[in-house]
CSV table of C-alpha atoms and ligand atoms in Angstrom, one decimal:
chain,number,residue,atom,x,y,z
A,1,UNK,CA,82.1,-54.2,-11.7
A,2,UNK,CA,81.7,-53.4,-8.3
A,3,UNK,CA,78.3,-52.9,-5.9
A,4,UNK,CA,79.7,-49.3,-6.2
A,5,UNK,CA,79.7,-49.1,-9.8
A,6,UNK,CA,76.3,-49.1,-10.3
A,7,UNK,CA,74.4,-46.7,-12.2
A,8,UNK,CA,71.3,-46.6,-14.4
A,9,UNK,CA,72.3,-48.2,-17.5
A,10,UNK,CA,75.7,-49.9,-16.4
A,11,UNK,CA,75.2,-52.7,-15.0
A,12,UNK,CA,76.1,-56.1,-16.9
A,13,UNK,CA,75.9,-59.6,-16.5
A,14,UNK,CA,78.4,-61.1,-13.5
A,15,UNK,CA,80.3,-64.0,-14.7
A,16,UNK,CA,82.6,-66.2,-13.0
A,17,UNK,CA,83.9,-65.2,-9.6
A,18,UNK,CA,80.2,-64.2,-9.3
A,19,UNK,CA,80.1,-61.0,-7.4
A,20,UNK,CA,77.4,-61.5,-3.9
A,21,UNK,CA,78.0,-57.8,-3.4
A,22,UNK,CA,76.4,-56.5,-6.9
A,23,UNK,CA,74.5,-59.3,-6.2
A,24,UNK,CA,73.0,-58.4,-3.1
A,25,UNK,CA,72.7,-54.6,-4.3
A,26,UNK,CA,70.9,-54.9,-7.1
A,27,UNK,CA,68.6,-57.0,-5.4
A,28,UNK,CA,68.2,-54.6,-2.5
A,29,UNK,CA,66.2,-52.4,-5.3
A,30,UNK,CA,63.3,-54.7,-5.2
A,31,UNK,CA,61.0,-53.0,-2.4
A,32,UNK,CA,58.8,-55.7,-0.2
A,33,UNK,CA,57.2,-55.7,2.5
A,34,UNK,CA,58.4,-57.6,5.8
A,35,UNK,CA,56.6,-60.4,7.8
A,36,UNK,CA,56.9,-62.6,10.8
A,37,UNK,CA,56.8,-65.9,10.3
A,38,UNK,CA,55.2,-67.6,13.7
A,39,UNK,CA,54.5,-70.8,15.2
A,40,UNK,CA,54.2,-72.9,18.3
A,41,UNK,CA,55.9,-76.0,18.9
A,42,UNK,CA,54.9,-78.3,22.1
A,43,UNK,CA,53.9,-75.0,23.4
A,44,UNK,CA,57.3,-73.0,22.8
A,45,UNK,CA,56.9,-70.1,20.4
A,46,UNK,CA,59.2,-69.4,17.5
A,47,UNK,CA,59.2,-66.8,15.5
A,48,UNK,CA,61.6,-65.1,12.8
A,49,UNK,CA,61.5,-61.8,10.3
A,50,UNK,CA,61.2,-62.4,6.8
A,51,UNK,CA,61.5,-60.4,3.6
A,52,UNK,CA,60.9,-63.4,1.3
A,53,UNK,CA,57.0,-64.1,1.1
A,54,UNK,CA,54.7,-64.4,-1.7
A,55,UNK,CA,50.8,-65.2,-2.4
A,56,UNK,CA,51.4,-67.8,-4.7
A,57,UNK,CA,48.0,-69.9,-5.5
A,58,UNK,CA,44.3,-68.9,-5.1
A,59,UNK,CA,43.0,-72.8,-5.9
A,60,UNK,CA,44.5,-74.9,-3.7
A,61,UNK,CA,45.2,-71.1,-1.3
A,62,UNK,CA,48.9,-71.4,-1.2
A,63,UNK,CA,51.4,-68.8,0.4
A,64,UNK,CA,55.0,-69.1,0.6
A,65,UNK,CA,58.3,-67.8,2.2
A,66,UNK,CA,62.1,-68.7,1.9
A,67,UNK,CA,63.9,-69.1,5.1
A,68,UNK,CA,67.7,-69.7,5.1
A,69,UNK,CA,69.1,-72.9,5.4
A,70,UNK,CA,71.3,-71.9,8.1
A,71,UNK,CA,68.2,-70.5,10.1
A,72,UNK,CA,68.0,-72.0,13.4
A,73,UNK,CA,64.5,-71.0,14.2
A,74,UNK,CA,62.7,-72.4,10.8
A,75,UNK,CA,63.7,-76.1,11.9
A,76,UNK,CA,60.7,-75.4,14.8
A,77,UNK,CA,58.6,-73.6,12.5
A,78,UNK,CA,58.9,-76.8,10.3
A,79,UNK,CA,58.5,-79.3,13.0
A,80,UNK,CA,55.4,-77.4,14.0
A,81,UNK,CA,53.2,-78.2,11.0
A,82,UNK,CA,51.5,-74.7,10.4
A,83,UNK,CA,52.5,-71.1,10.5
A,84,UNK,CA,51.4,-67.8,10.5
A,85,UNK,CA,52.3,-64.8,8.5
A,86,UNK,CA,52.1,-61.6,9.9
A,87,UNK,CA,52.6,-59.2,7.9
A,88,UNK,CA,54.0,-55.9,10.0
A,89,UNK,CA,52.3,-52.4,10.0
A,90,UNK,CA,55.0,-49.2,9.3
A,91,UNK,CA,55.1,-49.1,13.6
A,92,UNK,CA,56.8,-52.4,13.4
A,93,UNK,CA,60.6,-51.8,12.8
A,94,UNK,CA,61.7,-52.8,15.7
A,95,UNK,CA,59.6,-55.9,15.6
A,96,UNK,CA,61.5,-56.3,12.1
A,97,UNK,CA,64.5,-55.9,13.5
A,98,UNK,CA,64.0,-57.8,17.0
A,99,UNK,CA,62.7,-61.2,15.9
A,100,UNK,CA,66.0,-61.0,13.4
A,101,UNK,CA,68.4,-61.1,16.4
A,102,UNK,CA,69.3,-64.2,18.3
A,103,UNK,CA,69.4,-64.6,21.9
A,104,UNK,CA,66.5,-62.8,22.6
A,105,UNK,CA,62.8,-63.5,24.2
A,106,UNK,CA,61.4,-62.2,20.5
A,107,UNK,CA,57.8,-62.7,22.3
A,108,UNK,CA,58.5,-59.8,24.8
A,109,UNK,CA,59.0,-57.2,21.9
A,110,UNK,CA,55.6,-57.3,21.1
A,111,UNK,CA,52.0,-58.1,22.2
A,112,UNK,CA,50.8,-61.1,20.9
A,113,UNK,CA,47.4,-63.5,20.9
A,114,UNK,CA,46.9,-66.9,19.7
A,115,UNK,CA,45.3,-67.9,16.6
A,116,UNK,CA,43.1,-70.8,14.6
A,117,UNK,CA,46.7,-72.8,14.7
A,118,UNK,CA,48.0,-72.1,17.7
A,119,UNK,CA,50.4,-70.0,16.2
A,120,UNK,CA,50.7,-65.8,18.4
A,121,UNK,CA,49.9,-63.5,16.1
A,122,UNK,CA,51.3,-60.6,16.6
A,123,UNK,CA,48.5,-57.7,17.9
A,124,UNK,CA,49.7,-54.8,15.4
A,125,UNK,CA,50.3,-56.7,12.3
A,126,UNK,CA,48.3,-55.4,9.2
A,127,UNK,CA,47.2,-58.7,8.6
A,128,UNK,CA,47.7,-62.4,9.8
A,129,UNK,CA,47.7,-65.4,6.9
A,130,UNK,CA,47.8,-68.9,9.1
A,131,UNK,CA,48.8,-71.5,7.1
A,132,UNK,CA,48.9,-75.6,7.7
A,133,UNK,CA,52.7,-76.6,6.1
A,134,UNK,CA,51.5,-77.9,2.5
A,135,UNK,CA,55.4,-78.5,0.8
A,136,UNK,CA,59.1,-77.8,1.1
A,137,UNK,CA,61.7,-78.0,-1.3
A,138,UNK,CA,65.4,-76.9,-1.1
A,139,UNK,CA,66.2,-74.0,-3.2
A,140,UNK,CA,70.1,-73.1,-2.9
A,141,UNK,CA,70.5,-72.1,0.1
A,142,UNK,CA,67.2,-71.9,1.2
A,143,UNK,CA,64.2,-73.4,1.6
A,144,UNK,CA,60.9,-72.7,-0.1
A,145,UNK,CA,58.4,-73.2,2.6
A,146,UNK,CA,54.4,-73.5,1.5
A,147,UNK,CA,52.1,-73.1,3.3
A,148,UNK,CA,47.9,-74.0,2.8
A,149,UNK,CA,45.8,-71.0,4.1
A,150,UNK,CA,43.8,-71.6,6.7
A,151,UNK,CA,42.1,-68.2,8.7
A,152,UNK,CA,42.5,-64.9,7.7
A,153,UNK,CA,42.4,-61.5,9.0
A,154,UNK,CA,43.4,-58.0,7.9
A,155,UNK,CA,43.5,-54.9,9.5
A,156,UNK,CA,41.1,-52.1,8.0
A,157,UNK,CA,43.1,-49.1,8.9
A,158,UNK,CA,47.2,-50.3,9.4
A,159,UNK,CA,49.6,-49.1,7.1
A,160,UNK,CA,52.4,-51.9,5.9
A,161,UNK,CA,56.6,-51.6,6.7
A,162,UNK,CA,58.3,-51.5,3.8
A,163,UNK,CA,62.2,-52.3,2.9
A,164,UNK,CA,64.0,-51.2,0.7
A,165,UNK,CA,68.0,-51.1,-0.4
A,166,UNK,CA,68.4,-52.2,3.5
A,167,UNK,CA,66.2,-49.3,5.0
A,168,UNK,CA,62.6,-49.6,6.5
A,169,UNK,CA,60.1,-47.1,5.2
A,170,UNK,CA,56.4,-46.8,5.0
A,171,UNK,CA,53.6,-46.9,2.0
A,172,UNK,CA,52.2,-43.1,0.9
A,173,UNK,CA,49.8,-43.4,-2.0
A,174,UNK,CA,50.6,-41.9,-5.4
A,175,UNK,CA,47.8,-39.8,-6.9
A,176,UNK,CA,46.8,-41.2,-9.2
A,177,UNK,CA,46.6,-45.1,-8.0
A,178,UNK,CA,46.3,-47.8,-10.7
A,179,UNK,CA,43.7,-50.7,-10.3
A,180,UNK,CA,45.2,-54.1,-12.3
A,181,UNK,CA,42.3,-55.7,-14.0
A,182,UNK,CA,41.7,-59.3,-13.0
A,183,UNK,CA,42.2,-61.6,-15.6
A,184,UNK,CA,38.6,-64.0,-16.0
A,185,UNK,CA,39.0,-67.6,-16.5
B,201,FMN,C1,64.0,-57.0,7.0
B,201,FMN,C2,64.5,-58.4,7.2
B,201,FMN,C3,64.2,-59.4,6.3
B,201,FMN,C4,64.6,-60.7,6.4
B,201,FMN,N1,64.3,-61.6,5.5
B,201,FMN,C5,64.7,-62.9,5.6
B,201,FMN,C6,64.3,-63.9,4.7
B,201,FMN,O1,63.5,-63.7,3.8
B,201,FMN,N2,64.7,-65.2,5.0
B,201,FMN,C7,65.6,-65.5,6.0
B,201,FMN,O2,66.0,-66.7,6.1
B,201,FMN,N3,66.0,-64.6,6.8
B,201,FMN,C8,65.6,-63.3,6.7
B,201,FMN,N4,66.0,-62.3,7.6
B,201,FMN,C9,66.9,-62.7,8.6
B,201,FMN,C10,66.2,-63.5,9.7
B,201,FMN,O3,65.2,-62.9,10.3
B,201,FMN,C11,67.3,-63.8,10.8
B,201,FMN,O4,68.5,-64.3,10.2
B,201,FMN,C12,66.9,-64.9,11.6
B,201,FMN,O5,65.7,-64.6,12.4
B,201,FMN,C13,68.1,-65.3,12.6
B,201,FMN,O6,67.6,-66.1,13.6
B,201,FMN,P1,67.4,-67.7,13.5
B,201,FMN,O7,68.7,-68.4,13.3
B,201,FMN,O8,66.7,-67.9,14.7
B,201,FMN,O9,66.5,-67.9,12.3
B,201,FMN,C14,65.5,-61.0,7.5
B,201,FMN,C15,65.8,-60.0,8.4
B,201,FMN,C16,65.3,-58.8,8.3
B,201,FMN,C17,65.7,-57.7,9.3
């Protein structure tokens, strides 16, 4: 089975030669939203777009993203000790799409300010998470980076950039919108 083979109800398992291309299609489906990971080392900004980020603890606050191992901007962000997450508002697709290329000032596509960390956090973002680097381990080819939350702040008003099946695309409400209940401890 091919990438292109895919409709509802047909696709199986991949076995060995593993197919990337279904792979990397049926994955696409998953919708996210897309952040830039910034930071500041000995002065020098870094920065780099990511799909892959996650709240993942409450008690210690931990956050965390997957940069690739063959990223050459994560290395910085790494050596820097803390991060920050901004997460990018539907105006921000060609922020998305700028701090993705190489060979580029990334820092000129978009106003910026500095934050708790020293980190820039980008002026539009819908909300900035800045983290102190808490653990890393090596997942595949990527890394899982954690980060310890330190400051936080959220825009009241931004909407979020959303990407989907390799397209950007922005949040509308359904009508009826569905509150999870919390579970108590
Ligand atoms: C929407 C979008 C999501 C991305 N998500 C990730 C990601 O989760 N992890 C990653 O390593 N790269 C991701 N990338 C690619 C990196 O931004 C890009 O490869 C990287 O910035 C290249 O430069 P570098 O070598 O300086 O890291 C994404 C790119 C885009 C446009």
């Amino acid at each position: 089975m091919t990438a292109l083979d895919i409709r509802a109800g047909a696709a199986r398992p991949t076995r060995d030669p593993f197919d990337s291309d279904l792979f990397r299609d049926v994955l696409g489906r998953f919708c996210s939203g897309v952040v830039v990971i910034t930071a500041s080392r000995s002065g020098e900004n870094v920065g780099m777009t990511c799909q892959s980020f996650m709240s993942m603890s409450l008690d210690p606050p931990l956050v965390a993203f997957a940069p690739a191992a063959t990223s050459s901007t994560y290395p910085a962000i790494r050596d820097s000790g803390s991060f920050a997450v901004n997460v990018l508002s539907s105006t921000q697709s060609a922020t998305a799409l700028g701090f993705a290329r190489r060979g580029i000032d990334r820092f000129a596509l978009a106003p910026w300010h500095l934050g708790e960390t020293g980190a820039p956090l980008l002026d539009d973002a819908v909300a900035h998470i800045e983290c102190e680097l808490y653990a890393e381990h090596i997942v595949g080819d990527h890394f899982l980076s954690v980060g310890r939350v330190v400051a936080l702040d959220g825009h009241p008003d931004a909407e979020p950039l959303l990407f989907f099946r390799s397209a950007f695309g922005a949040w509308s409400a359904a009508s009826h919108s569905a509150t999870p209940k919390q579970e108590s401890s």
